[in-house]
Amino acid sequence: MTIEPPKFSVPNLVRPQRALLSVYDKQGLVPLAKELTAHGVELVSSGGTATHLREAGQTVTDVSEITKSPSILGGRVKTLHPAVHGGILARRTMDSDLEDLQAHEINLFDLVVVNLYPFEQAVERPDINDRIAAENIDIGGPAMIRAAAKNFAFVTVVPSPKDYPTIVKTLKDEQGQLPLSLRRRLALEAFSLTASYDQAIAGYFADEPEESLPARLDFHLPRTSALRYGENPHQDAAFYGDQDLFYSKLHGKDLSYNNLIDLDAALSLIHEFSDQEPTVAILKHTNPCGVSSHHSLLKAWHQAFETDTQSPFGGITVMNQACTLELAKAIDVIFMELIIAPSFDADALEFLQNKKNRRLIQFNPSKVTTYQVRNVLGGLLYQTADTPARDDPFECVTQRKPTEAEYRDLRFAWNVSKHVKSNAIVYAKNQQTLGIGAGQMSRIDASEIAVSKGEKSNLDFRGCVVASDAFFPFPDGLIAAADSGAVCAIQPGGSIRDQEVITAADERNMAMIFTGTRHFRH
C-alpha cells in the first residue's frame, strides 16, 4: 500500500526569502550569495561555509542559532534537526504544516544550496582505507538535498555549483522568483546525484576480493554527451559516463555512436601489445583488417595495410607509439575516420588536421575497462572483462615444437584473434597478419575468407602460423590451414576430438599450441 498525499495547491512561481547554504565545494558560492542578498534573501549557513561567506563580507545566520544546538562530534552533527528539516519539508499551502511550524517556532527555507563530501575522490587515494572512506561519507548533506528535492513544490534545491548561474539568471529574469519547472528539474538532478553517491559508497564496501560480481547491479552515470544519432540515423543515442579518463579528441567532429564502439574495440586490441613492441592495427566495424608489429612503426603500418587493402577505407587506425609525420603521410593515402595514438608529434598533428572529416584521438595507455555490460531480454548481462591474451600459458601438444620465431608469431596471432568476431581465424607470419576471417558460422568459412584476403595482396602463406579463437571441433579446420601453408597452429584446446586434431597436425609435421583459454567475441 502506498501513501496517499493530502491535497494542497502548488504555486508556479516561488519567491525565496530564506536560503540554507552548506557546501563542501565552495566554488562560485560567494557570487551566488551576493545575488541572493540583492534579492532580499536571508542566508543561513554552518561551519566552514558560514566562515567563507562572512570572510567575503556576507551577513549570515549560523545554523546553531536556529537549532539552539551547537555543532557536535567534530562537525558530524550540525543540520540534523527539526528546525532545519521542518523548515525545508513544510508544505506552504497546508494549514496543518504551518501550524506545526508556528507551534515549534520554526521558519521556512525556500532555497537549499548543498553539495557533498568528495567520497568518490577520497576512495581514489592510494592510501585509502575504511577509516578514510567512512569519514568522507556525507550524512547531513544528502538528507537536506533529498528533503528539499522531495518538497520541490515549494523549495528549490541547488545540488551543484554548475547550477548557480541558472539560479542567478532566473532570479533576474523572473523578478526574484523561481518557477516550478526549474524546481522540478533540479529535484531530478538532486535525486540522481544522491543515488549516484550511494552507489559509489555501496560499490566501495562491495569491493571484496572473493566477490567478482556484485549482488545488485546499479548504474547512475551522468549523461555527458548527446550523440547525433545511434547505430542508425533513426535511433536516438547519448553517452553516459566519463570518457575523458580514456581518451581526448584532438581534432575533428564529435564522435558518433559507431565511432565510440569502434574506438573501444581499437583500444582493447592495442592494449594487448606492449609499447616495447611497436604495433599498428587497422579496424573496420570493430574487426581488425590488418595488424603488424615491427621495430619501425612505419613498416608496421604498411604491413597491416597490406593484409587487406580494400576494407580499411573509412576505418580506424590505432598504434601504441607516437604518430610521426612520416607515418601520418603514409596513412593519409587512404581516408581513415579515426587515427588513434598515445601521442602525436607536433608536425604530424598539424599535417593530419588538414582534413576536417578526420578525427584524431589521443588515448591513455594505462586505462582499461574492467567490466562489460550488454542488454538482453529486458535485463542486463554483466561480466568481468576478458583477460589479456598475452598472459595465456602456452603448451605444445605436438611432436614438433615451434621455433623461437614461430613462438613470436603464435603469440602475435593469438593476441589478434581475441579481438576478431567469432568464429575467428588469423593467419600471420613475421609479426604481420596475412589474412583474417571474422564472424563466420564455420571455421572452414573463416579460414577460406582469411586466405582469400591475403591472396588479393599476393601474400605468401608458406611457413605461416594460424590462430583460432576457440578449439577446432574437427580436424578439417586444421587440415584446411595446413593446406593453405600454415606450419604452426594455436587454439584453446578442450574438444572431445583434441587427439584427432593433434594426430592430424603430427601427420603434417605441424606444431600446435594449446592455451587452455578461450576468447570468444560474440
Coordinates of C-alpha atoms in Angstrom, one line a residue:
M1 CA 0.0 0.0 0.0
T2 CA 1.4 3.4 -0.9
I3 CA 1.0 6.7 0.9
E4 CA -1.8 8.9 -0.5
P5 CA -0.8 12.6 -0.5
P6 CA -3.1 15.3 1.1
K7 CA -4.5 17.9 -1.2
F8 CA -2.6 21.2 -1.4
S9 CA -2.1 23.8 -4.1
V10 CA 1.3 24.1 -5.8
P11 CA 2.5 27.6 -6.9
N12 CA 4.1 28.1 -10.2
L13 CA 6.5 30.8 -9.0
V14 CA 8.1 30.9 -5.6
R15 CA 10.0 34.0 -4.2
P16 CA 12.8 32.7 -2.0
Q17 CA 13.0 34.6 1.3
R18 CA 15.4 32.3 3.2
A19 CA 18.2 30.1 2.0
L20 CA 20.2 27.4 3.6
L21 CA 23.8 27.1 2.4
S22 CA 26.0 24.2 3.4
V23 CA 28.7 23.1 0.9
Y24 CA 32.0 21.3 0.7
D25 CA 32.9 22.7 -2.7
K26 CA 32.8 26.5 -2.3
Q27 CA 33.5 27.3 -5.9
G28 CA 31.2 30.1 -7.1
L29 CA 29.3 30.3 -3.8
V30 CA 30.1 34.0 -3.0
P31 CA 28.7 35.4 -6.2
L32 CA 25.5 33.3 -5.7
A33 CA 25.2 34.5 -2.1
K34 CA 25.6 38.2 -3.2
E35 CA 22.9 37.7 -5.8
L36 CA 20.6 36.2 -3.2
T37 CA 21.2 39.0 -0.8
A38 CA 20.5 41.5 -3.5
H39 CA 17.0 39.9 -3.9
G40 CA 16.4 40.2 -0.2
V41 CA 17.1 36.5 0.7
E42 CA 18.2 35.8 4.2
L43 CA 21.3 33.5 4.4
V44 CA 21.6 30.7 6.9
S45 CA 24.8 28.6 7.0
S46 CA 27.0 26.5 9.1
G47 CA 30.7 25.7 9.8
G48 CA 33.2 26.4 7.1
T49 CA 30.5 27.6 4.7
A50 CA 29.4 30.3 7.1
T51 CA 33.0 31.4 7.7
H52 CA 33.7 31.5 4.0
L53 CA 30.7 33.8 3.4
R54 CA 31.5 36.1 6.3
E55 CA 35.1 36.5 5.1
A56 CA 33.6 37.6 1.8
G57 CA 31.5 40.3 3.6
Q58 CA 28.2 38.5 3.6
T59 CA 25.7 38.6 6.5
V60 CA 25.0 35.0 7.6
T61 CA 22.9 33.5 10.4
D62 CA 24.5 30.4 11.8
V63 CA 22.6 27.2 11.9
S64 CA 23.3 26.7 15.6
E65 CA 21.3 29.9 16.3
I66 CA 18.1 28.4 14.8
T67 CA 18.6 24.9 16.2
K68 CA 19.8 26.2 19.6
S69 CA 22.2 23.3 19.4
P70 CA 26.0 23.6 18.8
S71 CA 27.8 21.6 16.2
I72 CA 29.0 18.4 17.9
L73 CA 31.1 15.3 17.2
G74 CA 33.7 17.4 15.3
G75 CA 31.1 18.7 12.9
R76 CA 29.4 15.4 12.2
V77 CA 26.1 16.7 13.6
K78 CA 25.0 20.2 12.6
T79 CA 22.0 20.2 10.5
L80 CA 20.2 17.0 11.5
H81 CA 17.5 18.9 13.4
P82 CA 13.7 19.6 13.2
A83 CA 14.4 23.4 12.9
V84 CA 16.3 22.6 9.7
H85 CA 14.2 19.8 8.2
G86 CA 10.9 21.2 9.3
G87 CA 11.7 24.4 7.5
I88 CA 12.6 22.5 4.4
L89 CA 9.8 19.9 4.3
A90 CA 6.8 22.1 5.3
R91 CA 4.0 22.4 2.6
R92 CA 3.3 26.1 2.4
T93 CA -0.4 25.7 1.4
M94 CA -1.3 23.3 4.1
D95 CA -2.6 24.9 7.3
S96 CA -1.6 21.9 9.5
D97 CA 2.1 22.2 8.4
L98 CA 2.2 25.9 9.0
E99 CA 0.6 25.4 12.4
D100 CA 3.2 22.9 13.4
L101 CA 6.0 25.3 12.4
Q102 CA 4.4 28.1 14.4
A103 CA 4.0 25.9 17.5
H104 CA 7.7 24.9 17.4
E105 CA 8.9 28.4 16.3
I106 CA 10.4 27.0 13.0
N107 CA 10.9 29.3 10.0
L108 CA 10.7 28.2 6.3
F109 CA 13.6 27.6 3.9
D110 CA 12.8 28.3 0.3
L111 CA 16.2 27.6 -1.2
V112 CA 18.7 24.8 -0.2
V113 CA 22.2 25.1 -1.6
V114 CA 24.1 21.9 -0.6
N115 CA 26.9 19.8 -2.1
L116 CA 28.6 16.7 -0.6
Y117 CA 31.8 15.4 0.8
P118 CA 34.0 14.1 -2.0
F119 CA 33.6 10.4 -1.4
E120 CA 34.4 9.3 -4.9
Q121 CA 37.7 11.3 -4.9
A122 CA 38.6 10.0 -1.5
V123 CA 38.4 6.3 -2.4
E124 CA 40.7 7.0 -5.4
R125 CA 43.5 7.9 -2.9
P126 CA 46.4 5.4 -3.0
D127 CA 46.3 5.2 0.8
I128 CA 42.5 4.6 1.0
N129 CA 41.2 2.5 3.9
D130 CA 37.9 2.1 5.7
R131 CA 38.6 4.9 8.2
I132 CA 39.2 7.5 5.4
A133 CA 36.3 6.2 3.4
A134 CA 33.9 6.4 6.3
E135 CA 34.9 9.9 7.2
N136 CA 34.2 11.1 3.7
I137 CA 30.6 9.7 3.7
D138 CA 28.2 12.7 4.0
I139 CA 25.1 12.2 6.1
G140 CA 23.6 15.7 6.7
G141 CA 24.1 16.8 3.1
P142 CA 22.1 14.0 1.4
A143 CA 19.4 14.4 4.0
M144 CA 19.0 18.1 3.2
I145 CA 19.2 17.6 -0.6
R146 CA 16.6 14.8 -0.5
A147 CA 14.3 16.8 1.8
A148 CA 14.4 19.9 -0.5
A149 CA 14.0 17.7 -3.6
K150 CA 11.0 15.9 -2.1
N151 CA 9.4 19.3 -1.4
F152 CA 10.2 20.8 -4.9
A153 CA 6.6 22.0 -5.0
F154 CA 7.8 24.9 -2.7
V155 CA 11.6 24.6 -2.3
T156 CA 14.4 24.9 -4.8
V157 CA 17.3 22.6 -4.3
V158 CA 20.7 23.5 -5.7
P159 CA 23.0 20.4 -5.5
S160 CA 25.9 21.6 -7.7
P161 CA 27.9 24.7 -8.4
K162 CA 27.2 24.3 -12.1
D163 CA 23.6 25.2 -11.3
Y164 CA 24.4 28.6 -9.7
P165 CA 24.4 30.6 -13.0
T166 CA 20.9 29.2 -13.8
I167 CA 19.6 30.4 -10.4
V168 CA 21.2 33.8 -10.8
K169 CA 19.8 34.3 -14.3
T170 CA 16.3 33.0 -13.4
L171 CA 16.1 35.3 -10.4
K172 CA 16.9 38.3 -12.7
D173 CA 14.5 37.2 -15.4
E174 CA 11.6 36.4 -13.1
Q175 CA 12.0 39.4 -10.8
G176 CA 13.3 37.3 -7.8
Q177 CA 11.1 34.2 -8.3
L178 CA 11.9 30.6 -9.3
P179 CA 9.4 28.6 -11.5
L180 CA 8.0 25.1 -10.8
S181 CA 9.7 23.8 -14.0
L182 CA 13.1 24.7 -12.7
R183 CA 12.4 23.4 -9.2
R184 CA 11.3 20.1 -10.6
R185 CA 14.3 19.8 -12.9
L186 CA 16.7 20.5 -10.0
A187 CA 14.9 17.9 -7.9
L188 CA 15.6 15.3 -10.6
E189 CA 19.2 16.3 -10.6
A190 CA 19.3 16.1 -6.8
F191 CA 17.9 12.6 -6.6
S192 CA 20.2 11.4 -9.4
L193 CA 23.2 12.8 -7.5
T194 CA 22.3 11.2 -4.2
A195 CA 21.6 7.9 -5.9
S196 CA 25.0 8.0 -7.6
Y197 CA 26.6 9.0 -4.3
D198 CA 25.0 6.0 -2.5
Q199 CA 26.0 3.7 -5.4
A200 CA 29.7 4.8 -5.0
I201 CA 29.6 4.1 -1.3
A202 CA 27.9 0.7 -1.8
G203 CA 30.5 -0.1 -4.5
Y204 CA 33.4 0.6 -2.2
F205 CA 32.0 -1.7 0.5
A206 CA 31.1 -4.4 -2.0
D207 CA 34.7 -4.4 -3.4
E208 CA 35.7 -7.7 -1.7
P209 CA 38.3 -10.0 -3.4
E210 CA 36.1 -13.0 -3.2
E211 CA 33.2 -11.2 -4.9
S212 CA 34.0 -10.7 -8.6
L213 CA 30.3 -9.9 -9.4
P214 CA 28.1 -7.5 -7.5
A215 CA 24.9 -8.9 -5.7
R216 CA 23.0 -6.0 -7.1
L217 CA 23.8 -4.0 -10.3
D218 CA 23.1 -0.3 -10.2
F219 CA 24.2 2.3 -12.7
H220 CA 23.9 6.0 -12.0
L221 CA 26.0 7.6 -14.8
P222 CA 25.8 11.2 -15.9
R223 CA 24.8 11.8 -19.5
T224 CA 27.9 13.6 -20.6
S225 CA 27.2 13.9 -24.3
A226 CA 24.2 13.7 -26.6
L227 CA 25.1 11.9 -29.9
R228 CA 23.8 13.0 -33.3
Y229 CA 22.1 9.6 -33.6
G230 CA 22.6 5.9 -32.7
E231 CA 23.7 3.0 -34.7
N232 CA 21.4 4.2 -37.5
P233 CA 20.1 7.8 -38.2
H234 CA 16.6 7.0 -36.9
Q235 CA 17.9 5.9 -33.4
D236 CA 18.5 8.4 -30.6
A237 CA 21.7 7.9 -28.5
A238 CA 23.8 9.5 -25.8
F239 CA 27.0 8.7 -23.9
Y240 CA 26.8 8.1 -20.1
G241 CA 30.0 8.1 -18.0
D242 CA 33.4 9.7 -18.1
Q243 CA 35.2 9.0 -21.4
D244 CA 37.8 11.7 -20.6
L245 CA 39.6 9.1 -18.5
F246 CA 40.3 7.0 -21.6
Y247 CA 40.9 9.5 -24.4
S248 CA 40.8 13.0 -25.7
K249 CA 39.8 14.2 -29.1
L250 CA 42.4 16.5 -30.7
H251 CA 40.7 17.2 -34.0
G252 CA 37.5 16.6 -35.9
K253 CA 33.8 16.4 -35.4
D254 CA 32.3 14.9 -32.2
L255 CA 32.4 11.1 -32.1
S256 CA 29.3 9.2 -33.2
Y257 CA 27.7 6.1 -31.6
N258 CA 29.5 3.9 -34.1
N259 CA 32.8 5.8 -33.7
L260 CA 32.7 5.2 -29.9
I261 CA 32.1 1.4 -30.4
D262 CA 35.0 1.3 -32.9
L263 CA 37.2 3.3 -30.6
D264 CA 36.6 0.9 -27.8
A265 CA 37.4 -2.1 -30.0
A266 CA 40.6 -0.4 -31.2
L267 CA 41.8 0.4 -27.7
S268 CA 41.0 -3.1 -26.5
L269 CA 43.1 -4.6 -29.3
I270 CA 46.1 -2.3 -28.9
H271 CA 46.3 -2.9 -25.2
E272 CA 47.3 -6.5 -26.0
F273 CA 50.7 -5.2 -27.2
S274 CA 53.4 -3.6 -25.0
D275 CA 54.7 -0.2 -26.1
Q276 CA 58.1 -2.0 -26.4
E277 CA 56.7 -3.8 -29.5
P278 CA 55.6 -1.1 -31.9
T279 CA 52.2 -2.1 -33.3
V280 CA 49.7 -0.7 -35.8
A281 CA 46.2 -2.1 -36.2
I282 CA 43.6 -1.2 -38.8
L283 CA 39.9 -1.9 -37.9
K284 CA 36.6 -1.8 -39.7
H285 CA 33.2 -2.3 -37.9
T286 CA 35.2 -3.4 -34.7
N287 CA 37.1 -6.2 -36.6
P288 CA 40.8 -5.9 -37.3
C289 CA 41.5 -5.8 -41.1
G290 CA 45.3 -6.0 -40.5
V291 CA 47.8 -5.8 -37.7
S292 CA 51.6 -5.8 -37.6
S293 CA 54.3 -5.4 -35.0
H294 CA 57.7 -4.1 -36.2
H295 CA 60.6 -2.1 -34.8
S296 CA 59.6 0.5 -37.4
L297 CA 56.1 1.8 -36.8
L298 CA 56.0 3.0 -40.4
K299 CA 56.8 -0.5 -41.6
A300 CA 54.2 -1.9 -39.2
W301 CA 51.6 0.4 -40.9
H302 CA 52.5 -0.8 -44.4
Q303 CA 52.3 -4.4 -43.3
A304 CA 49.0 -4.0 -41.5
F305 CA 47.5 -2.3 -44.6
E306 CA 48.9 -5.0 -46.9
T307 CA 46.8 -7.6 -45.2
D308 CA 43.6 -6.1 -46.7
T309 CA 43.8 -3.1 -48.9
Q310 CA 40.1 -2.9 -49.8
S311 CA 38.3 -2.9 -46.4
P312 CA 40.1 -0.1 -44.5
F313 CA 38.6 2.9 -46.3
G314 CA 36.7 4.9 -43.7
G315 CA 38.1 2.7 -40.9
I316 CA 40.2 3.2 -37.9
T317 CA 44.0 3.1 -37.4
V318 CA 45.4 2.6 -33.9
M319 CA 49.1 2.5 -32.8
N320 CA 50.9 2.1 -29.5
Q321 CA 53.6 4.7 -30.0
A322 CA 53.7 8.3 -31.1
C323 CA 52.5 9.1 -34.6
T324 CA 55.3 10.7 -36.6
L325 CA 54.9 13.0 -39.6
E326 CA 56.3 10.2 -41.9
L327 CA 53.7 7.8 -40.6
A328 CA 50.9 10.4 -40.9
K329 CA 51.7 10.9 -44.5
A330 CA 51.6 7.2 -45.1
I331 CA 48.2 6.9 -43.5
D332 CA 47.0 9.9 -45.5
V333 CA 46.9 7.9 -48.7
I334 CA 43.5 6.5 -47.6
F335 CA 40.7 8.1 -45.7
M336 CA 40.7 6.9 -42.1
E337 CA 37.8 8.2 -40.0
L338 CA 39.7 7.8 -36.7
I339 CA 43.5 7.9 -36.2
I340 CA 44.3 6.9 -32.6
A341 CA 47.7 7.1 -30.8
P342 CA 49.1 7.7 -27.3
S343 CA 50.6 10.9 -28.7
F344 CA 51.2 12.8 -32.0
D345 CA 54.4 14.7 -32.9
A346 CA 53.6 18.4 -33.4
D347 CA 54.2 18.3 -37.2
A348 CA 52.2 15.1 -37.6
L349 CA 49.3 16.7 -35.8
E350 CA 49.4 19.8 -37.9
F351 CA 49.5 17.7 -41.1
L352 CA 46.7 15.4 -40.1
Q353 CA 44.5 18.4 -39.1
N354 CA 44.2 19.5 -42.7
K355 CA 41.3 17.1 -43.3
K356 CA 38.2 18.2 -41.3
N357 CA 36.3 14.9 -41.5
R358 CA 39.1 13.0 -39.8
R359 CA 39.1 12.5 -36.0
L360 CA 42.4 12.4 -34.2
I361 CA 42.3 10.7 -30.8
Q362 CA 44.9 10.6 -28.1
F363 CA 44.4 7.7 -25.7
N364 CA 45.5 6.9 -22.1
P365 CA 47.6 3.7 -22.3
S366 CA 47.1 2.9 -18.7
K367 CA 43.3 2.8 -18.7
V368 CA 41.4 -0.4 -19.5
T369 CA 37.8 -1.4 -19.0
T370 CA 37.3 -3.8 -16.1
Y371 CA 33.8 -5.0 -16.9
Q372 CA 31.4 -5.4 -19.8
V373 CA 27.6 -4.9 -19.9
R374 CA 25.1 -5.9 -22.5
N375 CA 21.3 -5.7 -22.5
V376 CA 19.2 -8.8 -23.4
L377 CA 15.6 -9.9 -22.9
G378 CA 14.6 -7.0 -20.6
G379 CA 17.7 -7.3 -18.4
L380 CA 21.5 -7.0 -18.4
L381 CA 24.3 -9.4 -18.8
Y382 CA 27.4 -8.4 -16.8
Q383 CA 30.8 -9.9 -16.9
T384 CA 34.3 -9.1 -15.9
A385 CA 36.5 -8.0 -18.8
D386 CA 38.3 -10.8 -20.8
T387 CA 41.8 -11.4 -19.6
P388 CA 44.8 -10.3 -21.8
A389 CA 45.6 -12.9 -24.4
R390 CA 49.3 -12.1 -24.0
D391 CA 49.2 -13.7 -20.5
D392 CA 47.8 -17.0 -21.6
P393 CA 50.0 -20.0 -21.0
F394 CA 51.3 -22.0 -24.0
E395 CA 51.5 -25.8 -24.0
C396 CA 52.9 -27.5 -27.1
V397 CA 50.9 -30.7 -27.7
T398 CA 52.6 -32.0 -30.9
Q399 CA 55.8 -33.8 -31.7
R400 CA 57.3 -30.8 -33.5
K401 CA 57.9 -27.8 -31.3
P402 CA 57.7 -24.2 -32.7
T403 CA 60.9 -22.4 -33.4
E404 CA 61.6 -19.2 -31.5
A405 CA 60.4 -17.1 -34.4
E406 CA 57.3 -19.2 -34.7
Y407 CA 56.6 -18.8 -31.0
R408 CA 56.6 -15.0 -31.5
D409 CA 54.2 -15.3 -34.4
L410 CA 51.9 -17.6 -32.5
R411 CA 51.8 -15.1 -29.6
F412 CA 51.1 -12.3 -32.1
A413 CA 48.4 -14.2 -33.9
W414 CA 46.8 -15.2 -30.6
N415 CA 46.7 -11.6 -29.4
V416 CA 44.9 -10.5 -32.6
S417 CA 42.4 -13.4 -32.7
K418 CA 40.9 -12.4 -29.4
H419 CA 39.7 -9.2 -31.0
V420 CA 38.2 -10.8 -34.1
K421 CA 34.4 -11.7 -34.1
S422 CA 33.8 -15.4 -33.7
N423 CA 34.3 -17.7 -35.5
A424 CA 37.8 -16.2 -35.9
I425 CA 40.8 -17.3 -37.9
V426 CA 44.0 -15.4 -38.1
Y427 CA 47.0 -16.2 -40.3
A428 CA 50.3 -14.5 -39.5
K429 CA 54.0 -14.5 -40.3
N430 CA 56.8 -12.3 -39.2
Q431 CA 54.5 -10.4 -36.8
Q432 CA 52.2 -9.5 -39.7
T433 CA 48.6 -10.7 -40.3
L434 CA 48.3 -12.4 -43.7
G435 CA 44.6 -12.9 -43.6
I436 CA 41.7 -12.5 -41.1
G437 CA 38.4 -14.4 -41.2
A438 CA 35.8 -12.9 -38.9
G439 CA 32.2 -13.6 -37.8
Q440 CA 31.6 -16.8 -39.7
M441 CA 29.3 -19.7 -38.8
S442 CA 32.0 -22.2 -39.8
R443 CA 35.7 -22.1 -39.1
I444 CA 36.3 -23.5 -42.5
D445 CA 34.5 -20.5 -44.0
A446 CA 36.5 -18.1 -41.7
S447 CA 39.7 -19.8 -42.9
E448 CA 38.8 -19.5 -46.6
I449 CA 37.9 -15.8 -46.2
A450 CA 41.2 -15.2 -44.4
V451 CA 43.2 -16.8 -47.1
S452 CA 41.3 -15.0 -49.9
K453 CA 42.0 -11.7 -48.2
G454 CA 45.8 -12.4 -48.2
E455 CA 45.8 -13.7 -51.7
K456 CA 44.4 -10.4 -53.0
S457 CA 47.6 -8.8 -51.8
N458 CA 49.7 -11.6 -53.1
L459 CA 50.9 -12.5 -49.6
D460 CA 52.9 -15.7 -49.2
F461 CA 51.2 -18.1 -46.6
R462 CA 54.0 -20.7 -46.8
G463 CA 55.5 -21.1 -43.3
C464 CA 52.9 -19.1 -41.5
V465 CA 51.0 -19.7 -38.3
V466 CA 47.3 -19.9 -37.7
A467 CA 45.2 -18.9 -34.6
S468 CA 41.7 -20.0 -33.8
D469 CA 39.8 -18.2 -31.0
A470 CA 38.1 -21.5 -30.0
F471 CA 39.0 -25.1 -30.4
F472 CA 39.0 -26.9 -33.7
P473 CA 36.0 -29.3 -33.2
F474 CA 37.2 -31.5 -36.1
P475 CA 40.5 -32.0 -37.9
D476 CA 39.1 -30.4 -41.1
G477 CA 39.8 -26.8 -39.9
L478 CA 43.4 -27.6 -39.1
I479 CA 43.9 -29.5 -42.4
A480 CA 42.5 -26.5 -44.3
A481 CA 45.0 -24.3 -42.5
A482 CA 47.9 -26.7 -43.3
D483 CA 46.8 -26.9 -47.0
S484 CA 47.0 -23.1 -47.0
G485 CA 50.6 -23.1 -45.9
A486 CA 50.4 -23.0 -42.1
V487 CA 53.2 -24.9 -40.2
C488 CA 52.0 -23.9 -36.7
A489 CA 48.6 -23.6 -35.0
I490 CA 47.4 -22.1 -31.8
Q491 CA 44.0 -22.8 -30.2
P492 CA 42.5 -23.2 -26.7
G493 CA 42.0 -27.0 -26.9
G494 CA 39.3 -28.7 -25.0
S495 CA 37.4 -30.6 -27.7
I496 CA 36.5 -34.2 -27.3
R497 CA 38.3 -34.7 -30.6
D498 CA 41.5 -32.9 -29.5
Q499 CA 43.6 -36.1 -30.1
E500 CA 42.3 -36.4 -33.6
V501 CA 43.3 -32.8 -34.3
I502 CA 46.7 -33.4 -32.7
T503 CA 47.2 -36.5 -34.8
A504 CA 46.3 -34.5 -38.0
A505 CA 48.9 -31.9 -37.0
D506 CA 51.6 -34.6 -36.4
E507 CA 50.9 -36.2 -39.7
R508 CA 51.6 -32.9 -41.4
N509 CA 54.7 -32.1 -39.2
M510 CA 52.8 -29.1 -37.8
A511 CA 53.5 -27.7 -34.3
M512 CA 50.4 -26.9 -32.2
I513 CA 49.9 -24.9 -29.1
F514 CA 47.0 -25.2 -26.6
T515 CA 46.4 -22.2 -24.4
G516 CA 43.6 -23.6 -22.2
T517 CA 41.8 -20.2 -22.5
R518 CA 39.1 -19.4 -25.0
H519 CA 38.5 -15.8 -26.2
F520 CA 35.0 -15.8 -27.9
R521 CA 33.8 -12.5 -29.1
H522 CA 30.1 -12.5 -29.9

